[in-house]
mmCIF file of C-alpha atoms in Angstrom:
data_model
loop_
_atom_site.group_PDB
_atom_site.id
_atom_site.type_symbol
_atom_site.label_atom_id
_atom_site.label_comp_id
_atom_site.label_asym_id
_atom_site.label_seq_id
_atom_site.Cartn_x
_atom_site.Cartn_y
_atom_site.Cartn_z
ATOM 1 C CA MET A 1 -29.716 30.409 -41.992
ATOM 2 C CA SER A 2 -29.432 31.861 -45.478
ATOM 3 C CA LEU A 3 -26.327 33.823 -46.352
ATOM 4 C CA ASP A 4 -26.567 36.879 -48.571
ATOM 5 C CA HIS A 5 -23.147 37.174 -50.174
ATOM 6 C CA ARG A 6 -23.731 40.720 -51.363
ATOM 7 C CA LEU A 7 -21.941 43.397 -49.375
ATOM 8 C CA SER A 8 -23.707 46.480 -48.075
ATOM 9 C CA SER A 9 -22.708 49.763 -49.669
ATOM 10 C CA GLU A 10 -20.687 50.614 -46.531
ATOM 11 C CA HIS A 11 -18.810 47.331 -46.571
ATOM 12 C CA GLU A 12 -18.131 47.584 -50.301
ATOM 13 C CA GLU A 13 -16.832 51.133 -49.896
ATOM 14 C CA LEU A 14 -14.485 49.956 -47.149
ATOM 15 C CA ARG A 15 -13.275 47.033 -49.257
ATOM 16 C CA ARG A 16 -12.487 49.310 -52.201
ATOM 17 C CA THR A 17 -10.742 51.862 -49.974
ATOM 18 C CA VAL A 18 -8.464 49.223 -48.450
ATOM 19 C CA GLN A 19 -7.879 47.676 -51.881
ATOM 20 C CA GLU A 20 -6.667 51.027 -53.203
ATOM 21 C CA PHE A 21 -4.492 51.577 -50.134
ATOM 22 C CA ALA A 22 -2.947 48.115 -50.500
ATOM 23 C CA HIS A 23 -2.089 48.635 -54.170
ATOM 24 C CA ASP A 24 -1.093 52.295 -54.017
ATOM 25 C CA VAL A 25 0.714 52.479 -50.662
ATOM 26 C CA VAL A 26 1.637 48.982 -49.461
ATOM 27 C CA ALA A 27 2.621 47.250 -52.696
ATOM 28 C CA PRO A 28 5.319 49.728 -53.829
ATOM 29 C CA LYS A 29 7.074 49.809 -50.433
ATOM 30 C CA ILE A 30 6.619 46.535 -48.580
ATOM 31 C CA GLY A 31 9.174 44.480 -50.520
ATOM 32 C CA ASP A 32 12.053 46.596 -49.188
ATOM 33 C CA PHE A 33 10.779 46.347 -45.605
ATOM 34 C CA TYR A 34 10.404 42.603 -46.045
ATOM 35 C CA GLU A 35 13.940 42.082 -47.310
ATOM 36 C CA ARG A 36 15.363 44.221 -44.490
ATOM 37 C CA HIS A 37 13.221 42.377 -41.909
ATOM 38 C CA GLU A 38 11.996 45.804 -40.823
ATOM 39 C CA PHE A 39 8.674 46.750 -39.251
ATOM 40 C CA PRO A 40 6.807 49.211 -41.549
ATOM 41 C CA TYR A 41 5.927 51.924 -39.038
ATOM 42 C CA GLU A 42 4.999 54.432 -41.741
ATOM 43 C CA ILE A 43 2.447 52.071 -43.295
ATOM 44 C CA VAL A 44 1.039 51.082 -39.895
ATOM 45 C CA ARG A 45 0.603 54.736 -38.934
ATOM 46 C CA GLU A 46 -1.376 55.342 -42.109
ATOM 47 C CA MET A 47 -3.525 52.294 -41.384
ATOM 48 C CA GLY A 48 -4.198 53.815 -37.977
ATOM 49 C CA ARG A 49 -5.230 57.130 -39.522
ATOM 50 C CA MET A 50 -7.629 55.221 -41.783
ATOM 51 C CA GLY A 51 -9.274 53.711 -38.705
ATOM 52 C CA LEU A 52 -8.451 50.100 -39.613
ATOM 53 C CA PHE A 53 -7.342 49.178 -36.083
ATOM 54 C CA GLY A 54 -10.673 50.393 -34.736
ATOM 55 C CA LEU A 55 -12.938 48.751 -37.305
ATOM 56 C CA PRO A 56 -14.959 46.365 -35.084
ATOM 57 C CA PHE A 57 -15.090 48.535 -31.954
ATOM 58 C CA PRO A 58 -17.737 51.038 -30.788
ATOM 59 C CA GLU A 59 -17.157 54.729 -31.372
ATOM 60 C CA GLU A 60 -17.270 55.403 -27.617
ATOM 61 C CA TYR A 61 -13.885 53.679 -27.330
ATOM 62 C CA GLY A 62 -12.408 55.391 -30.358
ATOM 63 C CA GLY A 63 -13.482 52.708 -32.814
ATOM 64 C CA MET A 64 -15.210 52.942 -36.170
ATOM 65 C CA GLY A 65 -18.433 51.278 -35.055
ATOM 66 C CA GLY A 66 -18.053 48.509 -37.621
ATOM 67 C CA ASP A 67 -18.071 44.739 -37.237
ATOM 68 C CA TYR A 68 -16.015 41.583 -37.747
ATOM 69 C CA LEU A 69 -17.029 41.385 -41.400
ATOM 70 C CA ALA A 70 -15.471 44.805 -41.941
ATOM 71 C CA LEU A 71 -12.257 43.627 -40.309
ATOM 72 C CA GLY A 72 -12.208 40.515 -42.497
ATOM 73 C CA LEU A 73 -12.672 42.551 -45.658
ATOM 74 C CA ALA A 74 -9.747 44.797 -44.727
ATOM 75 C CA LEU A 75 -7.536 41.809 -43.923
ATOM 76 C CA GLU A 76 -8.358 40.062 -47.183
ATOM 77 C CA GLU A 77 -7.538 43.104 -49.294
ATOM 78 C CA LEU A 78 -4.266 43.766 -47.457
ATOM 79 C CA ALA A 79 -3.179 40.128 -47.722
ATOM 80 C CA ARG A 80 -3.779 40.143 -51.482
ATOM 81 C CA VAL A 81 -0.678 42.343 -51.532
ATOM 82 C CA ASP A 82 1.241 41.478 -48.351
ATOM 83 C CA SER A 83 0.694 39.287 -45.297
ATOM 84 C CA SER A 84 3.117 41.038 -42.919
ATOM 85 C CA VAL A 85 0.965 44.153 -42.943
ATOM 86 C CA ALA A 86 -2.210 42.065 -42.737
ATOM 87 C CA ILE A 87 -1.038 40.033 -39.724
ATOM 88 C CA THR A 88 0.011 43.228 -37.940
ATOM 89 C CA LEU A 89 -3.576 44.442 -38.244
ATOM 90 C CA GLU A 90 -5.081 41.043 -37.419
ATOM 91 C CA ALA A 91 -3.016 40.560 -34.275
ATOM 92 C CA GLY A 92 -3.437 44.175 -33.203
ATOM 93 C CA VAL A 93 -7.220 43.914 -33.374
ATOM 94 C CA SER A 94 -8.185 40.271 -32.787
ATOM 95 C CA LEU A 95 -5.493 39.421 -30.266
ATOM 96 C CA GLY A 96 -4.401 42.762 -28.853
ATOM 97 C CA ALA A 97 -7.501 44.896 -28.455
ATOM 98 C CA MET A 98 -10.346 42.366 -28.594
ATOM 99 C CA PRO A 99 -9.585 40.679 -25.232
ATOM 100 C CA VAL A 100 -9.746 44.075 -23.530
ATOM 101 C CA PHE A 101 -13.022 44.875 -25.279
ATOM 102 C CA ARG A 102 -14.627 41.483 -24.619
ATOM 103 C CA PHE A 103 -13.536 40.925 -21.041
ATOM 104 C CA GLY A 104 -12.130 44.170 -19.640
ATOM 105 C CA THR A 105 -13.707 46.449 -17.083
ATOM 106 C CA GLU A 106 -15.049 49.787 -18.214
ATOM 107 C CA GLU A 107 -11.965 51.426 -16.733
ATOM 108 C CA GLN A 108 -9.642 49.075 -18.652
ATOM 109 C CA ARG A 109 -11.508 49.676 -21.890
ATOM 110 C CA ARG A 110 -11.304 53.436 -21.568
ATOM 111 C CA GLU A 111 -7.637 53.321 -20.605
ATOM 112 C CA TRP A 112 -6.391 51.060 -23.421
ATOM 113 C CA LEU A 113 -8.832 50.852 -26.326
ATOM 114 C CA PRO A 114 -8.706 54.431 -27.696
ATOM 115 C CA LYS A 115 -4.952 54.222 -28.311
ATOM 116 C CA MET A 116 -5.214 50.759 -29.825
ATOM 117 C CA CYS A 117 -8.158 51.734 -32.035
ATOM 118 C CA SER A 118 -6.201 54.691 -33.422
ATOM 119 C CA GLY A 119 -3.161 52.534 -34.160
ATOM 120 C CA GLU A 120 -1.134 54.777 -31.872
ATOM 121 C CA MET A 121 -0.467 51.707 -29.728
ATOM 122 C CA LEU A 122 -0.349 47.964 -30.414
ATOM 123 C CA GLY A 123 -1.400 45.238 -28.024
ATOM 124 C CA ALA A 124 -0.183 41.632 -28.032
ATOM 125 C CA PHE A 125 -1.582 38.273 -26.960
ATOM 126 C CA GLY A 126 0.756 36.268 -24.707
ATOM 127 C CA LEU A 127 -0.587 32.720 -24.905
ATOM 128 C CA THR A 128 1.897 30.342 -26.570
ATOM 129 C CA GLU A 129 4.765 28.910 -24.537
ATOM 130 C CA PRO A 130 7.936 27.080 -25.629
ATOM 131 C CA GLU A 131 6.874 23.688 -24.238
ATOM 132 C CA CYS A 132 3.108 23.955 -24.718
ATOM 133 C CA GLY A 133 2.330 25.006 -28.287
ATOM 134 C CA SER A 134 -1.172 23.807 -29.137
ATOM 135 C CA ASP A 135 -1.663 22.609 -25.547
ATOM 136 C CA ALA A 136 -2.530 26.040 -24.174
ATOM 137 C CA GLY A 137 -4.067 24.328 -21.148
ATOM 138 C CA GLY A 138 -0.561 23.262 -20.182
ATOM 139 C CA THR A 139 0.468 26.845 -19.411
ATOM 140 C CA ARG A 140 3.473 27.031 -17.072
ATOM 141 C CA THR A 141 3.689 30.782 -16.596
ATOM 142 C CA THR A 142 2.507 31.587 -13.088
ATOM 143 C CA ALA A 143 1.055 34.608 -11.334
ATOM 144 C CA ARG A 144 0.571 34.833 -7.578
ATOM 145 C CA LEU A 145 -1.262 37.594 -5.787
ATOM 146 C CA ASP A 146 0.900 39.416 -3.253
ATOM 147 C CA GLU A 147 -1.792 40.536 -0.847
ATOM 148 C CA ALA A 148 0.594 42.840 1.003
ATOM 149 C CA THR A 149 1.049 45.027 -2.090
ATOM 150 C CA ASP A 150 -2.120 44.011 -3.971
ATOM 151 C CA GLU A 151 -0.035 43.045 -6.994
ATOM 152 C CA TRP A 152 0.292 40.062 -9.310
ATOM 153 C CA VAL A 153 3.803 38.615 -9.433
ATOM 154 C CA ILE A 154 4.361 36.928 -12.803
ATOM 155 C CA ASN A 155 7.053 34.442 -13.824
ATOM 156 C CA GLY A 156 7.408 32.517 -17.068
ATOM 157 C CA THR A 157 8.102 32.633 -20.797
ATOM 158 C CA LYS A 158 5.975 33.166 -23.899
ATOM 159 C CA CYS A 159 7.028 32.553 -27.501
ATOM 160 C CA PHE A 160 5.988 33.474 -31.055
ATOM 161 C CA ILE A 161 4.172 36.610 -29.860
ATOM 162 C CA THR A 162 3.196 39.015 -32.666
ATOM 163 C CA ASN A 163 3.415 42.806 -32.175
ATOM 164 C CA SER A 164 5.114 42.311 -28.804
ATOM 165 C CA GLY A 165 8.318 44.299 -29.303
ATOM 166 C CA THR A 166 7.596 47.236 -31.575
ATOM 167 C CA ASP A 167 8.259 50.824 -30.572
ATOM 168 C CA ILE A 168 4.494 51.315 -30.274
ATOM 169 C CA THR A 169 3.639 48.137 -28.341
ATOM 170 C CA GLY A 170 1.814 49.212 -25.189
ATOM 171 C CA LEU A 171 0.701 45.997 -23.518
ATOM 172 C CA VAL A 172 0.735 42.234 -23.600
ATOM 173 C CA THR A 173 -2.178 40.275 -22.171
ATOM 174 C CA VAL A 174 -0.619 37.220 -20.553
ATOM 175 C CA THR A 175 -2.198 33.908 -19.576
ATOM 176 C CA ALA A 176 -0.845 32.521 -16.306
ATOM 177 C CA VAL A 177 -1.683 29.878 -13.721
ATOM 178 C CA THR A 178 -3.086 31.700 -10.693
ATOM 179 C CA GLY A 179 -4.020 28.676 -8.586
ATOM 180 C CA ARG A 180 -5.572 25.190 -8.573
ATOM 181 C CA ASP A 181 -9.193 24.063 -8.417
ATOM 182 C CA GLU A 182 -10.583 21.408 -6.091
ATOM 183 C CA ASN A 183 -9.415 18.706 -8.499
ATOM 184 C CA GLY A 184 -5.894 20.051 -8.677
ATOM 185 C CA LYS A 185 -6.279 21.416 -12.197
ATOM 186 C CA PRO A 186 -4.615 24.762 -12.960
ATOM 187 C CA ARG A 187 -6.722 27.910 -12.850
ATOM 188 C CA ILE A 188 -5.582 30.056 -15.757
ATOM 189 C CA SER A 189 -6.171 33.793 -15.690
ATOM 190 C CA SER A 190 -5.471 36.698 -18.044
ATOM 191 C CA ILE A 191 -3.438 39.666 -16.844
ATOM 192 C CA ILE A 192 -2.520 42.909 -18.609
ATOM 193 C CA VAL A 193 1.215 43.642 -18.505
ATOM 194 C CA PRO A 194 2.186 47.114 -19.787
ATOM 195 C CA SER A 195 5.335 47.368 -21.888
ATOM 196 C CA GLY A 196 8.359 48.513 -19.907
ATOM 197 C CA THR A 197 7.249 46.922 -16.641
ATOM 198 C CA PRO A 198 10.375 45.934 -14.628
ATOM 199 C CA GLY A 199 11.235 42.258 -15.092
ATOM 200 C CA PHE A 200 9.364 42.056 -18.413
ATOM 201 C CA THR A 201 11.985 41.299 -21.082
ATOM 202 C CA VAL A 202 11.382 41.306 -24.831
ATOM 203 C CA ALA A 203 13.883 39.265 -26.852
ATOM 204 C CA ALA A 204 15.293 40.194 -30.243
ATOM 205 C CA PRO A 205 13.029 39.476 -33.238
ATOM 206 C CA TYR A 206 12.976 35.906 -34.500
ATOM 207 C CA SER A 207 14.637 35.050 -37.812
ATOM 208 C CA LYS A 208 11.563 33.769 -39.672
ATOM 209 C CA VAL A 209 10.800 32.028 -42.953
ATOM 210 C CA GLY A 210 8.042 34.519 -43.730
ATOM 211 C CA TRP A 211 6.072 37.478 -42.352
ATOM 212 C CA ASN A 212 9.441 39.240 -42.312
ATOM 213 C CA ALA A 213 8.014 42.745 -42.064
ATOM 214 C CA SER A 214 6.017 41.857 -38.950
ATOM 215 C CA ASP A 215 7.206 41.737 -35.336
ATOM 216 C CA THR A 216 7.437 38.344 -33.571
ATOM 217 C CA ARG A 217 9.359 37.733 -30.349
ATOM 218 C CA GLU A 218 9.887 35.676 -27.227
ATOM 219 C CA LEU A 219 8.904 37.256 -23.913
ATOM 220 C CA SER A 220 10.124 36.484 -20.422
ATOM 221 C CA PHE A 221 8.722 37.492 -17.043
ATOM 222 C CA SER A 222 10.883 37.513 -13.930
ATOM 223 C CA ASP A 223 9.007 38.602 -10.796
ATOM 224 C CA VAL A 224 7.035 41.057 -12.909
ATOM 225 C CA ARG A 225 4.684 43.048 -10.691
ATOM 226 C CA VAL A 226 1.461 44.631 -11.932
ATOM 227 C CA PRO A 227 -1.555 45.903 -9.977
ATOM 228 C CA ALA A 228 -4.229 43.375 -9.035
ATOM 229 C CA ALA A 229 -6.620 45.557 -11.060
ATOM 230 C CA ASN A 230 -4.794 44.423 -14.227
ATOM 231 C CA LEU A 231 -6.637 41.106 -14.059
ATOM 232 C CA LEU A 232 -8.630 40.806 -17.285
ATOM 233 C CA GLY A 233 -12.046 39.267 -16.673
ATOM 234 C CA GLU A 234 -12.626 36.749 -13.908
ATOM 235 C CA GLU A 235 -9.806 34.990 -12.068
ATOM 236 C CA GLY A 236 -9.530 31.427 -13.344
ATOM 237 C CA ARG A 237 -11.469 32.153 -16.546
ATOM 238 C CA GLY A 238 -8.522 33.148 -18.724
ATOM 239 C CA TYR A 239 -8.382 29.895 -20.647
ATOM 240 C CA ALA A 240 -12.074 30.045 -21.557
ATOM 241 C CA GLN A 241 -11.725 33.703 -22.521
ATOM 242 C CA PHE A 242 -8.873 33.023 -24.893
ATOM 243 C CA LEU A 243 -10.664 30.077 -26.473
ATOM 244 C CA ARG A 244 -13.393 32.560 -27.438
ATOM 245 C CA ILE A 245 -10.789 35.016 -28.719
ATOM 246 C CA LEU A 246 -9.187 32.270 -30.812
ATOM 247 C CA ASP A 247 -12.556 31.252 -32.278
ATOM 248 C CA GLU A 248 -13.061 34.810 -33.514
ATOM 249 C CA GLY A 249 -9.433 35.135 -34.560
ATOM 250 C CA ARG A 250 -9.762 32.104 -36.828
ATOM 251 C CA ILE A 251 -12.286 34.006 -38.916
ATOM 252 C CA ALA A 252 -9.781 36.828 -39.267
ATOM 253 C CA ILE A 253 -6.941 34.465 -40.177
ATOM 254 C CA SER A 254 -9.216 32.799 -42.721
ATOM 255 C CA ALA A 255 -9.893 36.168 -44.339
ATOM 256 C CA LEU A 256 -6.151 36.831 -44.428
ATOM 257 C CA ALA A 257 -5.464 33.402 -45.950
ATOM 258 C CA THR A 258 -8.166 34.010 -48.545
ATOM 259 C CA GLY A 259 -6.481 37.277 -49.466
ATOM 260 C CA LEU A 260 -3.141 35.555 -49.953
ATOM 261 C CA ALA A 261 -4.797 32.885 -52.107
ATOM 262 C CA GLN A 262 -6.506 35.566 -54.205
ATOM 263 C CA GLY A 263 -3.269 37.518 -54.493
ATOM 264 C CA CYS A 264 -1.673 34.415 -55.990
ATOM 265 C CA VAL A 265 -4.444 34.395 -58.602
ATOM 266 C CA ASP A 266 -3.956 38.104 -59.333
ATOM 267 C CA GLU A 267 -0.212 37.732 -59.838
ATOM 268 C CA SER A 268 -0.554 34.554 -61.896
ATOM 269 C CA VAL A 269 -3.129 36.031 -64.276
ATOM 270 C CA SER A 270 -0.972 39.111 -64.839
ATOM 271 C CA TYR A 271 2.176 37.047 -65.381
ATOM 272 C CA ALA A 272 0.458 34.505 -67.662
ATOM 273 C CA LYS A 273 -0.742 37.304 -69.948
ATOM 274 C CA ALA A 274 2.655 38.987 -70.177
ATOM 275 C CA ARG A 275 5.096 36.065 -70.214
ATOM 276 C CA GLU A 276 5.709 34.531 -73.618
ATOM 277 C CA ALA A 277 7.187 31.132 -74.376
ATOM 278 C CA PHE A 278 7.332 29.301 -77.699
ATOM 279 C CA GLY A 279 5.918 32.322 -79.475
ATOM 280 C CA ARG A 280 2.806 33.006 -77.408
ATOM 281 C CA PRO A 281 1.701 34.051 -73.886
ATOM 282 C CA ILE A 282 1.856 31.138 -71.465
ATOM 283 C CA GLY A 283 -1.738 31.971 -70.511
ATOM 284 C CA ALA A 284 -2.798 30.616 -73.891
ATOM 285 C CA ASN A 285 -1.795 27.143 -72.735
ATOM 286 C CA GLN A 286 -4.607 25.098 -71.267
ATOM 287 C CA ALA A 287 -2.332 23.665 -68.570
ATOM 288 C CA ILE A 288 -1.769 27.191 -67.194
ATOM 289 C CA GLN A 289 -5.417 28.154 -67.634
ATOM 290 C CA PHE A 290 -6.588 25.143 -65.650
ATOM 291 C CA LYS A 291 -4.095 25.810 -62.850
ATOM 292 C CA ILE A 292 -5.324 29.381 -62.493
ATOM 293 C CA ALA A 293 -8.987 28.352 -62.752
ATOM 294 C CA ASP A 294 -8.482 25.923 -59.874
ATOM 295 C CA MET A 295 -6.710 28.633 -57.869
ATOM 296 C CA GLU A 296 -9.656 30.998 -58.390
ATOM 297 C CA MET A 297 -12.094 28.252 -57.371
ATOM 298 C CA ARG A 298 -10.234 27.707 -54.101
ATOM 299 C CA ALA A 299 -10.058 31.407 -53.249
ATOM 300 C CA HIS A 300 -13.746 31.894 -54.047
ATOM 301 C CA THR A 301 -14.770 28.975 -51.848
ATOM 302 C CA ALA A 302 -12.558 30.161 -48.979
ATOM 303 C CA ARG A 303 -14.190 33.593 -49.190
ATOM 304 C CA ILE A 304 -17.640 32.062 -48.835
ATOM 305 C CA ALA A 305 -16.439 30.055 -45.825
ATOM 306 C CA TRP A 306 -15.005 32.953 -43.825
ATOM 307 C CA ARG A 307 -17.901 35.262 -44.616
ATOM 308 C CA ASP A 308 -20.332 32.562 -43.500
ATOM 309 C CA ALA A 309 -18.522 32.224 -40.168
ATOM 310 C CA ALA A 310 -18.411 36.018 -39.773
ATOM 311 C CA SER A 311 -22.137 36.281 -40.531
ATOM 312 C CA ARG A 312 -22.938 33.714 -37.838
ATOM 313 C CA LEU A 313 -20.811 35.619 -35.333
ATOM 314 C CA LEU A 314 -22.550 38.899 -36.165
ATOM 315 C CA HIS A 315 -26.005 37.305 -35.798
ATOM 316 C CA GLY A 316 -25.165 35.846 -32.408
ATOM 317 C CA GLU A 317 -25.317 32.277 -33.696
ATOM 318 C CA PRO A 318 -22.897 29.429 -32.884
ATOM 319 C CA PHE A 319 -19.854 29.766 -35.133
ATOM 320 C CA LYS A 320 -17.080 27.629 -33.610
ATOM 321 C CA LYS A 321 -17.353 24.859 -36.216
ATOM 322 C CA GLU A 322 -17.706 27.260 -39.126
ATOM 323 C CA ALA A 323 -14.690 29.278 -37.950
ATOM 324 C CA ALA A 324 -12.611 26.100 -37.741
ATOM 325 C CA LEU A 325 -13.809 24.978 -41.177
ATOM 326 C CA ALA A 326 -12.960 28.347 -42.688
ATOM 327 C CA LYS A 327 -9.542 28.534 -41.038
ATOM 328 C CA LEU A 328 -8.637 24.967 -42.011
ATOM 329 C CA TYR A 329 -9.749 25.241 -45.618
ATOM 330 C CA SER A 330 -8.450 28.729 -46.361
ATOM 331 C CA SER A 331 -5.024 28.141 -44.819
ATOM 332 C CA GLU A 332 -4.478 24.903 -46.723
ATOM 333 C CA ILE A 333 -5.601 26.334 -50.073
ATOM 334 C CA ALA A 334 -3.396 29.393 -49.485
ATOM 335 C CA VAL A 335 -0.400 27.053 -49.355
ATOM 336 C CA THR A 336 -1.616 25.264 -52.495
ATOM 337 C CA ASN A 337 -2.212 28.492 -54.412
ATOM 338 C CA ALA A 338 1.183 29.865 -53.390
ATOM 339 C CA ARG A 339 2.875 26.705 -54.642
ATOM 340 C CA GLU A 340 0.988 26.802 -57.936
ATOM 341 C CA ALA A 341 1.657 30.505 -58.439
ATOM 342 C CA THR A 342 5.366 29.906 -57.919
ATOM 343 C CA GLN A 343 5.254 27.088 -60.472
ATOM 344 C CA ILE A 344 3.507 29.299 -63.021
ATOM 345 C CA HIS A 345 6.182 31.954 -62.573
ATOM 346 C CA GLY A 346 8.934 29.373 -63.096
ATOM 347 C CA GLY A 347 12.386 30.589 -62.136
ATOM 348 C CA TYR A 348 11.074 34.094 -61.516
ATOM 349 C CA GLY A 349 8.807 32.691 -58.811
ATOM 350 C CA PHE A 350 11.939 31.776 -56.875
ATOM 351 C CA MET A 351 13.176 35.366 -56.929
ATOM 352 C CA ASN A 352 12.256 37.537 -53.954
ATOM 353 C CA GLU A 353 11.559 40.545 -56.180
ATOM 354 C CA TYR A 354 8.344 38.821 -57.291
ATOM 355 C CA PRO A 355 5.397 38.985 -54.847
ATOM 356 C CA VAL A 356 4.601 35.275 -55.282
ATOM 357 C CA ALA A 357 7.950 34.381 -53.683
ATOM 358 C CA ARG A 358 6.881 36.375 -50.624
ATOM 359 C CA MET A 359 3.444 34.737 -50.698
ATOM 360 C CA TRP A 360 5.020 31.291 -50.857
ATOM 361 C CA ARG A 361 7.149 32.052 -47.801
ATOM 362 C CA ASP A 362 4.209 33.596 -45.940
ATOM 363 C CA SER A 363 1.657 30.866 -46.605
ATOM 364 C CA LYS A 364 2.926 27.990 -44.463
ATOM 365 C CA ILE A 365 2.463 29.704 -41.101
ATOM 366 C CA LEU A 366 -1.261 29.963 -41.846
ATOM 367 C CA GLU A 367 -1.555 26.200 -41.275
ATOM 368 C CA ILE A 368 0.097 26.618 -37.869
ATOM 369 C CA GLY A 369 -0.797 29.926 -36.199
ATOM 370 C CA GLU A 370 -4.014 30.404 -34.177
ATOM 371 C CA GLY A 371 -4.599 26.663 -34.159
ATOM 372 C CA THR A 372 -2.860 24.137 -36.389
ATOM 373 C CA SER A 373 -4.705 22.273 -39.113
ATOM 374 C CA GLU A 374 -4.699 19.238 -36.828
ATOM 375 C CA VAL A 375 -6.356 21.229 -34.034
ATOM 376 C CA GLN A 376 -9.001 22.514 -36.470
ATOM 377 C CA ARG A 377 -9.836 18.949 -37.472
ATOM 378 C CA MET A 378 -10.146 18.020 -33.791
ATOM 379 C CA LEU A 379 -12.527 20.937 -33.205
ATOM 380 C CA ILE A 380 -14.656 20.098 -36.233
ATOM 381 C CA ALA A 381 -14.915 16.441 -35.212
ATOM 382 C CA ARG A 382 -15.840 17.460 -31.675
ATOM 383 C CA GLU A 383 -18.561 19.794 -32.933
ATOM 384 C CA LEU A 384 -19.938 16.851 -34.935
ATOM 385 C CA GLY A 385 -20.275 14.878 -31.733
ATOM 386 C CA LEU A 386 -17.288 12.587 -32.267
#
């Protein structure tokens, strides 16, 4: 397959629109939200009005009729300025709304997607558990079907769940063990749990190293009852469904990581031109020039990787390996670029008023969330037949 790296006029227009929004609206405000550890409802509402939460969904469900490339472009441009806003969009679309779109019934789609596409409501993805982490197959949350009431009864705990406790969170899709197969292995299913359901408790926000203007919480379920019709997809197929969702989500995270890496370049170029030492701008020093050139090389290569994976997805081709490659590479170079940008800024890079300090704090989670770097290497090796 050949990859045309040129964007269509529609995609380029979207990219420029989000770029302007990020610089004109997000950049001047997000630092204060970040330092207060406060969710930026005003910015999220504006993103909803722009249609960003509906980018890859059909118009019949309130979406924009776009595709995953469009979502990636928006995420990259937002993350060039701030990752908290970008991850709110990524999780709201890839993890909140996409499972309903991919696996929901027509009734479920029409009930939930329009509000999520408009940004009026956020959805969350309840997969990770305190004692499972990367071993999602070791899920301990359970759901039994009470045939007398035709309801699922859910018990368990989920952790590190993004967008799960905001004032506009409407649902969490939860993975739970709903039985055992003939070999005794757990059958994992996906179930929609609306916010406010009795027994569904949302903990206080975590105190995090980064992503401080995004919402991340622990969830607990104590005899939570939801209608049997809230089953998402087939019973026992939840694990396979979420593996597909994670494959797609890795493309989105890669785009976000690429944006952070490019934002480090942007800030470093600007600082190197303005900052003087020993009578001249530090950008005149070859040591600084080479650092920034290497940073640009990494960001450029990461962009090619995530767009390649997105192109394969859009053309209906296998993309699991390419998504893992893109996620692994882009997340690791985001950490490298953030470290180098901080070094270029010197003492100012250690001050939270400078965006690179925020980028440094935000970068590390990219090597962990939606599949650690170690998991990506396992997936790549497996796809190579090892």
